[in-house]
Amino acid sequence: MTVRAATVDDIPELVRLREVLAVRMAADIHGQIESGWQEAYACALEERLGDPDVAVYVVDAPGGGLAACGAGFIYRRFPGPGLADGRWGYILGMTTDPAFRRRGHGRAILDALMAWYRENGVARVDLHATSDGMDLYAGHGFAERYPGLTWTSPSR
């Protein structure tokens, strides 16, 4: 299996896999999936693929399309204790097509993302996981930390 950087030609498949993940996430939180985000997601991918602070990795499926994908971002905030340079990473969109699960694709993409973070000197990486991914992330040293809080606009 080969992990490679995503290209603009992969965008339709990246949108499809993000839809797969959205369904899985909604099942975990008993939520509903908003509609109409796909076009904005595709445009954002087209704009950001190749940015030095963005990595999107994929594994090709036999016969065409993508078997799996994952993305990483490097963000900057004010430096502070435990984050002296203010740079931190966030992983999102880790998805494996259901037909290709349990074959190591997600692990290979996570390995590539973590190598990218190390190459870029990022010392902290956060993510949100579905229940399906918890063992994978724990095996890479991810652990639950202090409780996080999220605000969402009531007008959504």
Coordinates of N, CA and C in Angstrom, one line a residue:
M1 N 0.8 -1.2 0.0 CA 0.0 0.0 0.0 C 0.9 1.2 0.0
T2 N 0.5 2.2 -0.8 CA 1.2 3.5 -0.9 C 0.4 4.6 -0.4
V3 N 0.9 5.4 0.5 CA 0.3 6.7 0.9 C 0.9 7.8 0.1
R4 N 0.1 8.6 -0.5 CA 0.6 9.7 -1.3 C -0.2 11.0 -0.9
A5 N 0.4 12.1 -1.3 CA -0.3 13.4 -1.1 C -1.5 13.5 -2.1
A6 N -2.6 14.0 -1.6 CA -3.8 14.2 -2.4 C -3.5 15.3 -3.5
T7 N -4.2 15.2 -4.6 CA -4.1 16.2 -5.7 C -5.5 16.7 -5.9
V8 N -5.7 17.7 -6.7 CA -7.0 18.3 -7.1 C -7.8 17.2 -7.8
D9 N -7.2 16.3 -8.4 CA -8.0 15.2 -9.1 C -8.7 14.3 -8.1
D10 N -8.2 14.3 -6.8 CA -8.8 13.5 -5.8 C -10.0 14.1 -5.1
I11 N -10.3 15.4 -5.4 CA -11.3 16.1 -4.6 C -12.7 15.4 -4.6
P12 N -13.2 14.9 -5.7 CA -14.5 14.3 -5.7 C -14.5 13.1 -4.7
E13 N -13.4 12.3 -4.7 CA -13.3 11.2 -3.8 C -13.1 11.6 -2.3
L14 N -12.4 12.7 -2.1 CA -12.2 13.3 -0.8 C -13.6 13.7 -0.2
V15 N -14.4 14.3 -1.1 CA -15.7 14.7 -0.6 C -16.6 13.5 -0.3
R16 N -16.5 12.5 -1.1 CA -17.3 11.2 -0.9 C -16.9 10.6 0.5
L17 N -15.6 10.5 0.7 CA -15.1 10.0 2.0 C -15.5 10.8 3.2
R18 N -15.5 12.1 3.0 CA -15.9 13.0 4.1 C -17.4 12.8 4.4
E19 N -18.2 12.5 3.4 CA -19.6 12.1 3.6 C -19.7 10.8 4.4
V20 N -18.9 9.8 4.1 CA -18.8 8.6 4.9 C -18.6 8.9 6.3
L21 N -17.6 9.7 6.6 CA -17.2 10.1 7.9 C -18.3 10.9 8.6
A22 N -19.0 11.8 7.9 CA -20.1 12.5 8.5 C -21.2 11.6 9.0
V23 N -21.5 10.6 8.2 CA -22.6 9.6 8.7 C -22.1 8.9 9.9
R24 N -20.8 8.5 10.0 CA -20.3 7.8 11.1 C -20.3 8.7 12.4
M25 N -19.9 9.9 12.2 CA -19.9 10.9 13.3 C -21.3 11.1 13.8
A26 N -22.2 11.3 13.0 CA -23.6 11.6 13.4 C -24.1 10.4 14.2
A27 N -23.7 9.2 13.8 CA -24.2 8.0 14.5 C -23.6 8.0 16.0
D28 N -22.4 8.4 16.1 CA -21.8 8.5 17.5 C -22.5 9.5 18.4
I29 N -22.9 10.6 17.8 CA -23.4 11.7 18.7 C -24.9 11.8 18.5
H30 N -25.5 10.9 17.8 CA -27.0 10.9 17.6 C -27.4 12.2 17.0
G31 N -26.6 12.7 16.1 CA -26.9 14.0 15.4 C -27.4 13.8 14.0
Q32 N -27.6 15.0 13.4 CA -28.0 15.0 12.0 C -26.9 15.6 11.2
I33 N -26.9 15.3 9.9 CA -25.9 15.9 9.0 C -26.5 17.1 8.3
E34 N -25.7 18.2 8.4 CA -26.2 19.4 7.7 C -26.0 19.1 6.2
S35 N -26.8 19.8 5.4 CA -26.6 19.6 3.9 C -26.0 20.8 3.3
G36 N -25.5 20.7 2.1 CA -24.9 21.8 1.4 C -23.5 22.2 1.7
W37 N -22.8 21.4 2.4 CA -21.4 21.7 2.7 C -20.4 21.1 1.7
Q38 N -20.8 20.2 0.9 CA -19.9 19.5 0.0 C -19.2 20.4 -1.0
E39 N -19.9 21.4 -1.6 CA -19.3 22.3 -2.5 C -18.3 23.2 -1.9
A40 N -18.6 23.7 -0.7 CA -17.6 24.5 0.1 C -16.4 23.7 0.4
Y41 N -16.6 22.5 0.8 CA -15.5 21.6 1.2 C -14.6 21.4 0.0
A42 N -15.2 21.1 -1.2 CA -14.4 20.9 -2.4 C -13.6 22.2 -2.8
C43 N -14.3 23.3 -2.7 CA -13.6 24.6 -2.9 C -12.4 24.8 -2.0
A44 N -12.6 24.5 -0.7 CA -11.6 24.7 0.3 C -10.4 23.8 0.0
L45 N -10.7 22.5 -0.4 CA -9.6 21.6 -0.7 C -8.8 22.1 -1.9
E46 N -9.5 22.6 -2.9 CA -8.8 23.1 -4.1 C -7.9 24.3 -3.8
E47 N -8.4 25.2 -2.9 CA -7.6 26.3 -2.4 C -6.4 26.0 -1.6
R48 N -6.6 25.0 -0.7 CA -5.6 24.7 0.3 C -4.6 23.6 0.0
L49 N -5.0 22.7 -0.9 CA -4.0 21.6 -1.3 C -2.7 22.2 -1.7
G50 N -1.6 21.8 -1.1 CA -0.3 22.3 -1.4 C 0.2 23.4 -0.5
D51 N -0.7 23.9 0.4 CA -0.3 24.9 1.4 C 0.8 24.3 2.3
P52 N 1.8 25.0 2.7 CA 2.8 24.4 3.6 C 2.2 24.0 5.0
D53 N 1.1 24.5 5.4 CA 0.5 24.2 6.7 C -0.6 23.2 6.6
V54 N -0.7 22.6 5.4 CA -1.8 21.6 5.2 C -1.2 20.3 4.6
A55 N -1.6 19.2 5.1 CA -1.2 17.9 4.5 C -2.5 17.0 4.3
V56 N -2.7 16.6 3.1 CA -3.8 15.7 2.9 C -3.2 14.4 2.2
Y57 N -3.4 13.3 2.9 CA -2.8 12.0 2.4 C -3.9 11.1 2.0
V58 N -3.7 10.3 1.0 CA -4.7 9.3 0.5 C -4.0 7.9 0.3
V59 N -4.9 6.9 0.2 CA -4.5 5.6 -0.3 C -5.4 5.3 -1.4
D60 N -4.9 4.9 -2.5 CA -5.8 4.6 -3.7 C -6.4 3.2 -3.5
A61 N -7.7 3.1 -3.9 CA -8.4 1.8 -3.9 C -8.0 1.1 -5.2
P62 N -8.0 -0.3 -5.0 CA -7.8 -1.1 -6.2 C -8.9 -0.8 -7.2
G63 N -8.6 -0.6 -8.4 CA -9.7 -0.4 -9.4 C -10.2 1.0 -9.6
G64 N -9.6 1.9 -8.8 CA -10.0 3.3 -8.9 C -10.6 3.9 -7.6
G65 N -10.6 5.2 -7.5 CA -11.1 5.9 -6.3 C -10.1 5.8 -5.2
L66 N -10.6 6.2 -4.0 CA -9.8 6.2 -2.8 C -10.3 5.2 -1.8
A67 N -9.3 4.6 -1.2 CA -9.7 3.6 -0.1 C -9.7 4.4 1.3
A68 N -8.9 5.4 1.4 CA -8.8 6.1 2.7 C -8.1 7.5 2.5
C69 N -8.4 8.3 3.5 CA -7.8 9.7 3.5 C -7.6 10.2 4.9
G70 N -6.9 11.3 5.0 CA -6.7 12.0 6.3 C -6.0 13.3 6.0
A71 N -6.3 14.3 6.8 CA -5.7 15.6 6.7 C -5.2 16.1 8.0
G72 N -4.1 16.9 7.8 CA -3.5 17.6 9.0 C -3.3 19.1 8.7
F73 N -3.5 19.9 9.7 CA -3.3 21.3 9.7 C -2.3 21.7 10.7
I74 N -1.5 22.7 10.5 CA -0.7 23.4 11.5 C -1.2 24.8 11.7
Y75 N -1.6 25.0 13.0 CA -2.1 26.3 13.4 C -1.1 27.0 14.2
R76 N -1.3 28.3 14.4 CA -0.5 29.2 15.2 C -1.4 29.9 16.2
R77 N -1.0 29.9 17.5 CA -1.7 30.7 18.5 C -0.6 31.3 19.3
F78 N -0.9 32.1 20.3 CA 0.1 32.6 21.2 C 0.9 31.6 21.9
P79 N 2.2 31.7 22.0 CA 3.0 30.7 22.8 C 2.5 30.7 24.3
G80 N 2.8 29.6 24.9 CA 2.4 29.4 26.3 C 3.1 28.2 26.9
P81 N 2.8 27.9 28.1 CA 3.3 26.7 28.8 C 3.0 25.5 28.0
G82 N 4.0 24.7 27.7 CA 3.7 23.4 26.9 C 3.6 23.6 25.4
L83 N 3.7 24.9 25.0 CA 3.6 25.1 23.5 C 4.4 26.4 23.3
A84 N 5.7 26.3 23.4 CA 6.6 27.5 23.5 C 6.5 28.3 22.2
D85 N 6.3 27.6 21.0 CA 6.3 28.4 19.8 C 4.9 28.7 19.3
G86 N 3.9 28.2 20.0 CA 2.5 28.5 19.7 C 2.0 27.7 18.5
R87 N 2.7 26.7 18.0 CA 2.3 25.9 16.8 C 1.7 24.6 17.3
W88 N 0.6 24.2 16.8 CA 0.0 23.0 17.1 C -0.7 22.4 15.9
G89 N -0.9 21.1 15.9 CA -1.5 20.4 14.8 C -2.9 19.9 15.1
Y90 N -3.6 19.7 14.1 CA -5.0 19.1 14.2 C -5.2 18.2 13.0
I91 N -5.6 17.0 13.3 CA -5.9 16.0 12.3 C -7.4 15.9 12.2
L92 N -7.9 15.8 10.9 CA -9.3 15.7 10.7 C -9.5 14.9 9.4
G93 N -10.8 14.4 9.3 CA -11.1 13.8 8.0 C -10.5 12.4 7.8
M94 N -10.0 11.8 8.9 CA -9.5 10.4 8.8 C -10.6 9.5 8.5
T95 N -10.6 8.9 7.3 CA -11.7 8.1 6.8 C -11.2 6.9 6.0
T96 N -11.7 5.8 6.2 CA -11.5 4.6 5.4 C -12.8 4.2 4.8
D97 N -12.9 4.0 3.5 CA -14.1 3.5 2.9 C -14.5 2.1 3.6
P98 N -15.7 1.9 3.9 CA -16.1 0.7 4.6 C -15.6 -0.6 3.9
A99 N -15.5 -0.6 2.6 CA -15.1 -1.8 1.9 C -13.6 -2.1 2.1
F100 N -12.8 -1.2 2.7 CA -11.4 -1.3 2.8 C -10.9 -1.2 4.2
R101 N -11.8 -1.3 5.2 CA -11.4 -1.2 6.6 C -10.7 -2.4 7.1
R102 N -9.9 -2.2 8.2 CA -9.1 -3.3 8.8 C -8.0 -3.8 8.0
R103 N -7.5 -3.0 7.1 CA -6.3 -3.4 6.3 C -5.1 -2.5 6.5
G104 N -5.2 -1.6 7.4 CA -4.0 -0.8 7.8 C -3.9 0.5 7.0
H105 N -5.0 0.9 6.2 CA -4.9 2.1 5.5 C -4.9 3.3 6.4
G106 N -5.8 3.3 7.4 CA -5.8 4.4 8.4 C -4.5 4.6 9.1
R107 N -4.0 3.5 9.5 CA -2.7 3.5 10.3 C -1.6 4.1 9.4
A108 N -1.6 3.7 8.1 CA -0.5 4.2 7.2 C -0.7 5.7 7.0
I109 N -1.9 6.2 6.9 CA -2.1 7.6 6.7 C -1.8 8.4 8.0
L110 N -2.2 7.8 9.2 CA -1.8 8.5 10.4 C -0.3 8.5 10.6
D111 N 0.4 7.4 10.2 CA 1.9 7.4 10.3 C 2.5 8.5 9.4
A112 N 1.9 8.7 8.2 CA 2.4 9.8 7.3 C 2.1 11.2 7.9
L113 N 1.0 11.4 8.5 CA 0.6 12.6 9.1 C 1.6 12.9 10.2
M114 N 1.8 11.9 11.1 CA 2.6 12.2 12.3 C 4.1 12.4 11.8
A115 N 4.6 11.8 10.8 CA 5.9 12.1 10.2 C 6.0 13.5 9.7
W116 N 4.9 13.9 9.1 CA 4.8 15.3 8.6 C 4.9 16.3 9.7
Y117 N 4.2 16.0 10.8 CA 4.2 16.9 12.0 C 5.6 16.9 12.6
R118 N 6.3 15.8 12.7 CA 7.6 15.8 13.3 C 8.6 16.5 12.4
E119 N 8.5 16.3 11.0 CA 9.4 17.1 10.1 C 9.2 18.6 10.2
N120 N 8.0 19.0 10.6 CA 7.7 20.4 10.7 C 7.8 20.9 12.2
G121 N 8.4 20.1 13.1 CA 8.6 20.5 14.4 C 7.4 20.8 15.3
V122 N 6.3 20.2 14.9 CA 5.1 20.4 15.7 C 5.1 19.4 16.9
A123 N 4.9 19.9 18.1 CA 5.0 19.1 19.3 C 3.7 18.7 19.9
R124 N 2.6 19.2 19.4 CA 1.3 18.9 19.9 C 0.3 18.7 18.8
V125 N -0.4 17.6 18.8 CA -1.4 17.4 17.7 C -2.7 16.9 18.4
D126 N -3.8 17.5 18.0 CA -5.1 17.2 18.6 C -6.0 16.6 17.5
L127 N -7.0 15.9 17.9 CA -8.0 15.4 16.9 C -9.3 15.0 17.7
H128 N -10.3 14.8 17.0 CA -11.6 14.3 17.5 C -11.8 12.9 16.8
A129 N -12.1 11.9 17.5 CA -12.2 10.6 17.0 C -13.6 10.0 17.1
T130 N -14.0 9.2 16.1 CA -15.2 8.4 16.3 C -14.8 7.2 17.2
S131 N -15.8 6.5 17.6 CA -15.5 5.4 18.5 C -14.7 4.3 17.7
D132 N -14.9 4.3 16.4 CA -14.1 3.3 15.6 C -12.6 3.5 15.6
G133 N -12.2 4.8 15.8 CA -10.8 5.1 15.6 C -10.0 5.2 16.9
M134 N -10.7 5.1 18.1 CA -10.1 5.3 19.4 C -8.8 4.4 19.6
D135 N -8.9 3.1 19.2 CA -7.7 2.2 19.4 C -6.6 2.6 18.5
L136 N -6.8 3.0 17.3 CA -5.8 3.5 16.4 C -5.0 4.7 17.0
Y137 N -5.8 5.7 17.5 CA -5.1 6.9 18.0 C -4.4 6.6 19.3
A138 N -5.0 5.8 20.2 CA -4.4 5.5 21.5 C -3.1 4.8 21.2
G139 N -3.0 3.9 20.2 CA -1.8 3.2 19.8 C -0.7 4.1 19.3
H140 N -1.1 5.3 18.9 CA -0.1 6.3 18.5 C 0.2 7.3 19.6
G141 N -0.3 7.1 20.8 CA 0.0 8.0 21.9 C -1.0 9.1 22.2
F142 N -2.1 9.1 21.4 CA -3.1 10.1 21.7 C -3.8 9.7 23.0
A143 N -4.1 10.7 23.8 CA -4.8 10.4 25.1 C -5.8 11.5 25.3
E144 N -6.8 11.2 26.1 CA -7.8 12.2 26.5 C -7.1 13.2 27.4
R145 N -7.4 14.5 27.2 CA -6.9 15.5 28.1 C -8.0 16.3 28.8
Y146 N -7.7 17.4 29.3 CA -8.7 18.2 30.0 C -10.0 18.3 29.2
P147 N -11.1 18.5 29.8 CA -12.3 18.6 29.0 C -12.3 19.8 28.1
G148 N -12.7 19.5 26.9 CA -12.9 20.6 25.9 C -14.3 21.1 25.9
L149 N -14.5 22.3 25.6 CA -15.9 22.9 25.4 C -16.0 23.5 24.0
T150 N -17.2 23.4 23.5 CA -17.4 24.0 22.2 C -18.7 24.8 22.2
W151 N -18.6 26.0 21.5 CA -19.8 26.8 21.4 C -20.2 26.7 19.9
T152 N -21.5 26.6 19.7 CA -22.0 26.6 18.3 C -23.1 27.6 18.3
S153 N -23.1 28.4 17.2 CA -24.1 29.5 17.1 C -25.5 28.9 17.0
P154 N -26.4 29.5 17.8 CA -27.8 29.0 17.8 C -28.5 29.2 16.5
S155 N -28.0 30.0 15.6 CA -28.6 30.3 14.3 C -28.3 29.3 13.3
R156 N -27.4 28.3 13.6 CA -27.1 27.3 12.7 C -28.2 26.3 12.4

